[in-house]
Coordinates of C-alpha atoms in Angstrom, one line a residue:
X30 CA -150.7 0.4 -147.1
X31 CA -151.6 -0.1 -150.7
X32 CA -148.8 0.9 -153.4
X33 CA -149.3 3.9 -155.2
X34 CA -148.1 4.4 -159.4
X35 CA -147.1 7.3 -161.1
X36 CA -149.8 7.4 -163.9
X37 CA -147.2 8.4 -166.6
X38 CA -145.9 4.7 -166.0
X39 CA -147.1 0.6 -165.9
X40 CA -147.4 -1.2 -163.4
X41 CA -143.8 -3.2 -162.9
X42 CA -145.0 -7.3 -163.0
X43 CA -143.8 -8.1 -159.2
X44 CA -141.1 -11.0 -159.2
X45 CA -141.9 -14.8 -158.7
X46 CA -141.6 -16.5 -155.9
X47 CA -139.1 -19.0 -157.0
X48 CA -136.9 -16.2 -158.3
X49 CA -136.8 -14.7 -155.4
X50 CA -136.8 -17.8 -153.4
X51 CA -133.3 -18.3 -155.3
X52 CA -132.0 -15.4 -154.7
X53 CA -132.3 -15.7 -150.9
X54 CA -130.4 -19.0 -151.0
X55 CA -128.3 -17.1 -152.5
X56 CA -127.6 -14.5 -150.2
X57 CA -128.0 -16.9 -147.5
X58 CA -125.1 -19.3 -149.5
X59 CA -122.3 -16.3 -149.6
X60 CA -123.3 -14.6 -146.2
X61 CA -122.6 -18.1 -144.9
X62 CA -119.4 -18.3 -147.1
X63 CA -118.2 -14.3 -145.6
X64 CA -118.3 -15.5 -142.2
X65 CA -116.7 -19.0 -142.5
X66 CA -113.5 -17.0 -144.4
X67 CA -113.9 -14.5 -141.5
X68 CA -113.3 -17.2 -139.3
X69 CA -110.5 -19.3 -141.2
X70 CA -109.1 -15.5 -141.6
X71 CA -105.7 -15.6 -139.1
X72 CA -105.3 -12.8 -136.7
X73 CA -107.4 -11.8 -133.3
X74 CA -107.9 -8.8 -134.6
X75 CA -105.5 -7.1 -132.3
X76 CA -103.1 -5.4 -134.5
X77 CA -105.0 -2.0 -136.7
X78 CA -104.2 -4.6 -140.3
X79 CA -107.2 -7.5 -137.9
X80 CA -108.7 -4.7 -137.3
X81 CA -109.4 -3.4 -140.3
X82 CA -110.4 -6.6 -141.4
X83 CA -113.1 -7.4 -138.7
X84 CA -114.7 -3.9 -139.5
X85 CA -114.8 -5.0 -143.3
X86 CA -116.3 -8.8 -142.6
X87 CA -118.9 -7.4 -140.1
X88 CA -120.3 -4.6 -142.2
X89 CA -120.4 -7.1 -145.2
X90 CA -122.1 -10.0 -142.9
X91 CA -124.6 -6.4 -141.9
X92 CA -125.8 -5.4 -145.4
X93 CA -125.7 -9.7 -146.2
X94 CA -128.5 -10.3 -143.4
X95 CA -130.0 -7.5 -144.5
X96 CA -130.6 -8.1 -147.7
X97 CA -131.8 -11.3 -147.2
X98 CA -133.9 -10.2 -144.4
X99 CA -135.9 -8.0 -147.7
X100 CA -135.7 -10.3 -150.0
X101 CA -137.9 -12.4 -147.7
X102 CA -140.0 -9.4 -147.1
X103 CA -140.6 -9.8 -150.5
X104 CA -141.5 -13.6 -151.1
X105 CA -143.4 -13.6 -148.0
X106 CA -145.4 -10.6 -148.4
X107 CA -147.4 -8.2 -146.1
X108 CA -146.8 -9.8 -142.2
X109 CA -147.7 -9.3 -138.8
X110 CA -145.9 -6.2 -137.1
X111 CA -142.1 -6.7 -136.4
X112 CA -141.3 -7.3 -133.2
X113 CA -139.0 -4.3 -131.4
X114 CA -135.4 -4.6 -132.4
X115 CA -135.5 -7.0 -135.2
X116 CA -134.5 -5.5 -139.3
X117 CA -138.4 -5.4 -140.9
X118 CA -138.8 -3.2 -137.6
X119 CA -136.4 -0.7 -138.9
X120 CA -138.2 0.2 -142.1
X121 CA -141.5 2.1 -142.9
X122 CA -143.4 3.2 -145.3
X123 CA -145.9 6.6 -145.9
X124 CA -147.8 8.2 -147.9
X125 CA -148.9 12.3 -148.0
X126 CA -152.3 12.9 -149.8
X127 CA -151.7 16.9 -151.1
X128 CA -154.7 17.0 -151.7
X129 CA -156.1 16.0 -149.0
X130 CA -153.2 17.3 -146.6
X131 CA -153.3 13.7 -144.6
X132 CA -150.9 11.6 -143.9
X133 CA -150.9 7.5 -143.8
X134 CA -147.4 6.3 -141.7
X135 CA -147.0 2.0 -141.7
X136 CA -147.0 1.0 -137.9
X137 CA -142.8 0.5 -138.2
X138 CA -142.6 4.7 -139.3
X139 CA -143.7 5.7 -135.8
X140 CA -141.3 3.6 -134.1
X141 CA -138.1 4.6 -136.7
X142 CA -139.4 8.5 -136.1
X143 CA -139.2 8.2 -132.1
X144 CA -143.4 9.2 -132.2
X145 CA -146.1 7.0 -130.1
X146 CA -147.8 4.8 -132.0
X147 CA -151.7 6.4 -130.6
X148 CA -150.0 10.0 -131.8
X149 CA -151.1 11.9 -135.0
X150 CA -148.7 11.0 -138.9
X151 CA -147.0 14.0 -139.1
X152 CA -147.3 16.0 -142.4
X153 CA -144.9 17.1 -144.9
X154 CA -144.5 20.5 -143.5
X155 CA -144.2 19.0 -140.2
X156 CA -141.8 16.6 -140.5
X157 CA -139.0 19.0 -140.0
X158 CA -139.7 19.0 -136.4
X159 CA -138.8 15.7 -135.7
X160 CA -135.5 16.7 -137.6
X161 CA -131.9 18.6 -136.9
X162 CA -131.9 22.3 -138.2
X163 CA -128.9 21.2 -139.8
X164 CA -130.6 18.4 -141.6
X165 CA -133.7 20.6 -142.3
X166 CA -132.6 22.8 -145.5
X167 CA -131.2 18.9 -146.7
X168 CA -135.0 17.5 -146.2
X169 CA -136.9 20.2 -147.8
X170 CA -134.6 20.3 -150.3
X171 CA -135.6 16.6 -151.2
X172 CA -139.0 16.8 -150.5
X173 CA -139.0 20.1 -152.9
X174 CA -137.6 18.3 -155.5
X175 CA -139.9 15.8 -155.6
X176 CA -144.1 17.5 -155.6
X177 CA -142.2 20.6 -157.5
X178 CA -139.9 18.4 -160.5
X179 CA -141.1 14.7 -160.0
X180 CA -137.8 14.0 -159.5
X181 CA -137.2 10.3 -157.2
X182 CA -136.4 10.8 -153.5
X183 CA -133.4 9.0 -152.0
X184 CA -131.4 10.5 -149.4
X185 CA -130.3 10.8 -144.9
X186 CA -131.3 13.0 -142.4
X187 CA -130.9 13.2 -138.5
X188 CA -134.1 12.5 -136.9
X189 CA -134.2 13.4 -132.7
X190 CA -136.1 10.8 -130.9
X191 CA -137.6 12.4 -127.7
X192 CA -135.3 11.1 -125.3
X193 CA -132.8 13.2 -127.4
X194 CA -131.0 10.1 -129.1
X195 CA -130.1 11.3 -132.5
X196 CA -131.2 8.1 -135.4
X197 CA -130.3 8.6 -138.9
X198 CA -132.8 7.7 -141.7
X199 CA -132.3 7.0 -145.3
X200 CA -135.9 7.7 -147.4
X201 CA -136.8 6.7 -151.0
X202 CA -139.7 8.5 -152.5
X203 CA -141.6 9.6 -155.5
X204 CA -144.6 11.7 -156.5
X205 CA -148.2 9.7 -157.0
X206 CA -149.5 11.6 -160.4
X207 CA -153.4 11.9 -160.7
X208 CA -155.2 11.0 -164.3
X209 CA -154.1 15.0 -165.5
X210 CA -150.9 14.1 -164.3
X211 CA -150.4 16.8 -161.4
X212 CA -149.3 15.4 -158.3
X213 CA -151.3 14.1 -155.8
X214 CA -149.6 12.8 -153.7
X215 CA -146.1 11.8 -152.1
X216 CA -144.9 8.7 -151.6
X217 CA -141.5 7.1 -149.4
X218 CA -140.2 3.9 -147.7
X219 CA -137.8 4.8 -145.1
X220 CA -135.6 3.1 -143.6
X221 CA -133.6 3.4 -140.3
X222 CA -128.8 3.6 -141.3
X223 CA -127.9 4.1 -137.9
X224 CA -125.8 0.7 -137.3
X225 CA -125.1 0.6 -140.9
X226 CA -123.6 3.8 -140.9
X227 CA -121.8 2.7 -136.8
X228 CA -120.2 -0.2 -138.8
X229 CA -119.1 2.1 -141.8
X230 CA -117.7 4.5 -139.3
X231 CA -115.8 1.2 -137.6
X232 CA -113.9 0.1 -141.0
X233 CA -113.2 4.0 -141.5
X234 CA -111.4 4.2 -138.3
X235 CA -109.6 0.9 -138.4
X236 CA -108.8 1.8 -141.9
X237 CA -106.9 5.4 -140.6
X238 CA -105.8 2.9 -137.9
X239 CA -104.1 0.5 -140.3
X240 CA -102.6 4.4 -142.4
X241 CA -101.4 5.2 -138.5
X242 CA -100.3 9.0 -139.0
X243 CA -99.2 10.7 -142.1
X244 CA -96.7 13.4 -142.2
X245 CA -98.0 16.4 -142.8
X246 CA -97.1 19.0 -145.4
X247 CA -99.2 21.8 -144.3
X248 CA -101.1 23.3 -141.1
X249 CA -104.8 22.3 -142.5
X250 CA -107.0 20.6 -139.3
X251 CA -109.5 18.1 -140.6
X252 CA -112.6 17.0 -138.4
X253 CA -113.1 13.6 -136.9
X254 CA -116.1 13.7 -139.0
X255 CA -114.9 13.9 -142.3
X256 CA -114.5 11.1 -144.8
X257 CA -110.9 10.6 -146.5
X258 CA -107.6 11.5 -146.1
X259 CA -106.0 14.2 -147.8
X260 CA -102.2 13.5 -148.5
X261 CA -100.2 14.7 -146.5
X262 CA -103.0 15.5 -143.3
X263 CA -103.8 13.1 -140.5
X264 CA -107.6 12.7 -140.3
X265 CA -107.6 11.6 -136.5
X266 CA -104.9 10.6 -133.8
X267 CA -103.0 7.9 -133.5
X268 CA -105.6 5.9 -131.1
X269 CA -108.9 6.0 -133.2
X270 CA -109.1 3.4 -134.4
X271 CA -108.7 1.6 -131.0
X272 CA -111.9 3.0 -130.2
X273 CA -115.8 4.4 -131.5
X274 CA -116.3 7.4 -130.9
X275 CA -120.0 8.0 -131.1
X276 CA -120.2 10.3 -134.0
X277 CA -124.0 9.7 -134.0
X278 CA -124.3 11.8 -131.7
X279 CA -125.5 11.4 -127.7
X280 CA -129.4 11.8 -125.9
X281 CA -129.8 15.5 -126.3
X282 CA -126.5 16.1 -127.7
X283 CA -124.9 16.7 -131.6
X284 CA -121.0 15.9 -131.4
X285 CA -118.3 16.8 -133.1
X286 CA -114.3 16.5 -132.9
X287 CA -110.8 17.9 -134.8
X288 CA -107.9 17.1 -133.8
X289 CA -104.6 18.6 -135.0
X290 CA -101.2 16.6 -135.2
X291 CA -97.9 18.4 -133.7
X292 CA -97.0 20.8 -136.1
X293 CA -94.3 19.6 -138.9
X294 CA -90.2 20.5 -136.9
X295 CA -87.4 19.4 -138.2
X296 CA -85.6 19.5 -134.8
X297 CA -88.3 18.5 -132.0
X298 CA -89.6 15.0 -131.8
X299 CA -93.0 14.4 -132.0
X300 CA -95.1 13.4 -129.4
X301 CA -99.0 12.7 -129.7
X302 CA -101.2 12.8 -126.4
X303 CA -103.8 15.0 -126.5
X304 CA -107.2 12.8 -126.9
X305 CA -111.0 12.7 -126.3
X306 CA -113.8 10.7 -125.7
X307 CA -117.7 11.0 -125.2
X308 CA -119.5 7.6 -124.0
X309 CA -122.5 6.6 -121.4
X310 CA -122.5 7.7 -117.4
X311 CA -123.8 4.8 -115.3
X312 CA -125.2 3.5 -118.7
X313 CA -128.1 5.5 -118.7
X314 CA -128.5 8.5 -121.5
X315 CA -126.3 10.8 -119.6
X316 CA -123.4 11.7 -121.5
X317 CA -119.8 11.6 -119.7
X318 CA -117.6 14.2 -122.2
X319 CA -113.9 13.9 -121.5
X320 CA -110.6 16.0 -123.5
X321 CA -107.6 16.6 -121.9
X322 CA -104.0 15.6 -123.1
X323 CA -101.6 13.0 -121.7
X324 CA -97.4 13.7 -121.8
X325 CA -94.8 11.5 -123.3
X326 CA -94.1 9.5 -126.2
X327 CA -96.7 6.9 -126.5
X328 CA -98.4 7.5 -130.1
X329 CA -101.3 4.7 -129.4
X330 CA -100.8 3.1 -125.6
X331 CA -101.5 6.0 -123.7
X332 CA -104.3 7.8 -124.7
X333 CA -105.7 4.6 -126.2
X334 CA -105.3 2.8 -122.1
X335 CA -106.5 7.0 -120.0
X336 CA -109.6 6.1 -122.2
X337 CA -110.5 2.7 -121.6
X338 CA -109.8 2.9 -118.1
X339 CA -112.2 6.5 -118.5
X340 CA -114.9 4.3 -119.5
X341 CA -114.9 1.6 -117.3
X342 CA -115.4 3.9 -114.4
X343 CA -118.3 5.8 -116.0
X344 CA -119.3 3.1 -116.2
X345 CA -119.7 1.9 -112.7
X346 CA -121.4 5.5 -112.6
X347 CA -117.9 7.3 -111.2
X348 CA -118.8 11.8 -111.4
X349 CA -117.5 14.1 -113.3
X350 CA -115.9 15.2 -109.8
X351 CA -114.7 11.7 -109.1
X352 CA -112.6 10.6 -111.3
X353 CA -109.4 13.6 -111.1
X354 CA -108.5 11.4 -108.2
X355 CA -109.7 7.6 -109.1
X356 CA -107.9 8.9 -112.8
X357 CA -104.7 9.9 -111.0
X358 CA -104.9 6.6 -109.1
X359 CA -104.7 4.3 -111.6
X360 CA -102.4 5.6 -113.4
X361 CA -99.9 5.6 -110.2
X362 CA -100.1 1.9 -111.5
X363 CA -98.4 2.6 -115.0
X364 CA -96.2 3.0 -116.4
X365 CA -98.0 6.4 -118.2
X366 CA -97.3 10.1 -116.3
X367 CA -100.1 12.1 -114.9
X368 CA -102.9 14.2 -116.1
X369 CA -101.5 17.5 -116.4
X370 CA -104.8 19.1 -118.9
X371 CA -107.9 17.6 -118.9
X372 CA -111.7 18.4 -118.9
X373 CA -114.3 15.4 -117.3
X374 CA -118.3 16.7 -117.8
X375 CA -120.9 14.9 -117.9
X376 CA -124.9 15.7 -119.1
X377 CA -128.0 15.0 -118.4
X378 CA -130.7 15.4 -121.3
X379 CA -133.5 15.0 -119.0
X380 CA -132.8 18.2 -117.4
X381 CA -129.9 20.2 -119.6
X382 CA -127.6 19.6 -116.5
X383 CA -123.8 20.2 -116.6
X384 CA -121.8 19.0 -114.2
X385 CA -117.6 19.4 -114.6
X386 CA -114.3 19.1 -113.0
X387 CA -110.8 19.5 -113.7
X388 CA -107.8 19.0 -113.9
X389 CA -104.7 21.0 -114.0
X390 CA -106.6 25.1 -116.2
X391 CA -108.6 23.9 -119.2
X392 CA -112.7 24.8 -118.7
X393 CA -115.7 24.3 -120.2
X394 CA -116.7 26.9 -122.8
X395 CA -120.3 27.9 -123.8
X396 CA -120.9 29.4 -126.8
X397 CA -124.6 31.3 -126.6
X398 CA -126.3 33.5 -128.6
X399 CA -123.4 34.6 -130.6
X400 CA -121.4 34.8 -127.4
X401 CA -118.8 33.4 -125.5
X402 CA -117.4 32.4 -121.6
X403 CA -115.8 30.4 -119.9
X404 CA -116.8 28.0 -117.0
X405 CA -115.3 29.4 -114.5
X406 CA -116.4 29.2 -110.1
X407 CA -118.5 27.5 -111.0
X408 CA -119.2 23.2 -111.2
X409 CA -122.8 23.3 -112.7
X410 CA -125.2 24.8 -115.1
X411 CA -128.2 24.7 -117.2
X412 CA -128.2 24.1 -121.1
X413 CA -130.4 25.2 -123.6
X414 CA -131.4 23.8 -127.0
X415 CA -128.8 25.3 -129.4
X416 CA -125.7 25.9 -126.8
X417 CA -122.5 25.0 -127.8
X418 CA -120.6 23.7 -125.4
X419 CA -116.4 23.4 -126.1
X420 CA -113.7 21.1 -124.4
X421 CA -110.3 21.6 -124.5
X422 CA -107.1 21.3 -123.3
X423 CA -105.6 24.2 -124.6
X424 CA -103.2 26.3 -122.5
X425 CA -105.0 29.6 -121.1
X426 CA -103.1 31.7 -123.1
X427 CA -105.9 29.2 -126.6
X428 CA -109.0 30.6 -124.2
X429 CA -109.5 33.9 -125.3
X430 CA -108.8 32.7 -128.8
X431 CA -111.4 30.9 -128.6
X432 CA -113.9 33.2 -127.2
X433 CA -113.1 35.6 -129.6
X434 CA -114.7 33.0 -131.9
X435 CA -118.5 33.1 -130.9
X436 CA -119.7 35.4 -133.9
X437 CA -118.6 32.4 -135.8
X438 CA -119.7 29.5 -134.8
X439 CA -122.7 31.6 -133.9
X440 CA -123.9 30.9 -137.7
X441 CA -122.7 27.4 -137.7
X442 CA -125.3 24.5 -138.5
X443 CA -123.8 21.5 -136.6
X444 CA -121.5 20.4 -134.4
X445 CA -119.2 19.1 -136.9
X446 CA -119.7 22.7 -138.5
X447 CA -118.3 24.0 -134.9
X448 CA -115.5 21.7 -134.8
X449 CA -113.8 22.8 -138.5
X450 CA -114.6 26.5 -137.2
X451 CA -112.3 25.5 -133.9
X452 CA -109.6 23.6 -135.5
X453 CA -108.6 25.4 -137.9
X454 CA -108.1 28.8 -135.7
X455 CA -106.0 27.0 -133.6
X456 CA -103.6 25.8 -136.5
X457 CA -103.8 29.6 -137.8
X458 CA -103.4 31.2 -134.7
X459 CA -100.3 28.1 -133.0
X460 CA -97.5 26.9 -136.0
X461 CA -95.7 25.4 -133.3
X462 CA -98.2 23.5 -131.4
X463 CA -98.1 20.1 -129.9
X464 CA -101.0 18.3 -131.2
X465 CA -104.3 19.1 -129.8
X466 CA -107.9 18.2 -129.9
X467 CA -111.4 20.0 -129.6
X468 CA -114.6 18.1 -128.9
X469 CA -118.0 20.7 -129.1
X470 CA -121.6 19.5 -127.7
X471 CA -124.5 21.1 -129.1
X472 CA -127.6 20.8 -127.1
X473 CA -129.9 19.3 -129.4
X474 CA -133.5 19.0 -127.4

């Protein structure tokens, strides 16, 4: 695709081959130095500080590798279509002509947005159809500011691929002006930054683990997708940095969690046993969703060991109905207590079929069309786009409170918004609680 420039400014001269080659050499030398320091650093990454350092090294190397590839593209110019999965296959470009309503996409952009190469490029009006509902206002605002006010685009949004997988895309663009100074088209470069965001989340999670659970000065909950901490509040469960949760979602699902540490009490020993997880089931698009509570004083080891066992069973294809018995048998051979409250759900995005099993009292809660109810007395259901599924390990008395949140959850534009609503309601309704967690899954396709 030919490049475009605004009529009110001259074309910038591309850097010379020699200067770009020098930048490439410096980048590769720095990447080698960073890798050498990483390999020579002390520790095997088994402690919180080691995991935090390893995540930072990985993020730095990832960014330097990206920089190397982009500089090489500047040096070499347009190249044949890159192989699938390579860095250059994650960068595409497009132009939308406002006069003819035509769109011109590069070959890479079709793959980035999950479109068939032979399909017709989407117009700007059609582009939001690929984006989750909660991200559409942001995309619309960016495009409107560019076309109406002439502002450059520089922002991120998510796209839903045909199989339901969510990918994060970074978009940079600008208006292209005609001779009269009017906007004739919009040109943009889009990049799949899903892996980069995963690396940054790993740094954040390992940093949270390094800090450990902080004493709390108030009951306010925090959702696991909120960045950073405020003084006196714990953003994550103690074992959070040991295991990665798929915050980018799973096929057909937008996911979010919220964790509430034990309420402050000078007379009671705090116990941290609430846990949650989401992972592939049998290595495919199917997802295992689980929450539970493990009694006992171990703040990190107990839930981490249990979740590790759960992921191993899921990878081996163990169905949700088998998990309560398998987990109980596994824990009998450890020093950990049995799980007395847990939910295990399997979700198939192709048919939107949900199946589940439980230990103790909890059942999944389904919120649809402004109403909520527990899925008790059944072992399966078919979900619809827009449905919100809530997993918890709360006592039966809390279920009525959760179901009563249906009108507020109907206005939640994402699973993250729903998690905030639920967490705050639980914190306000039970000031003497032990630690607790919820997992919300919103059906996206």
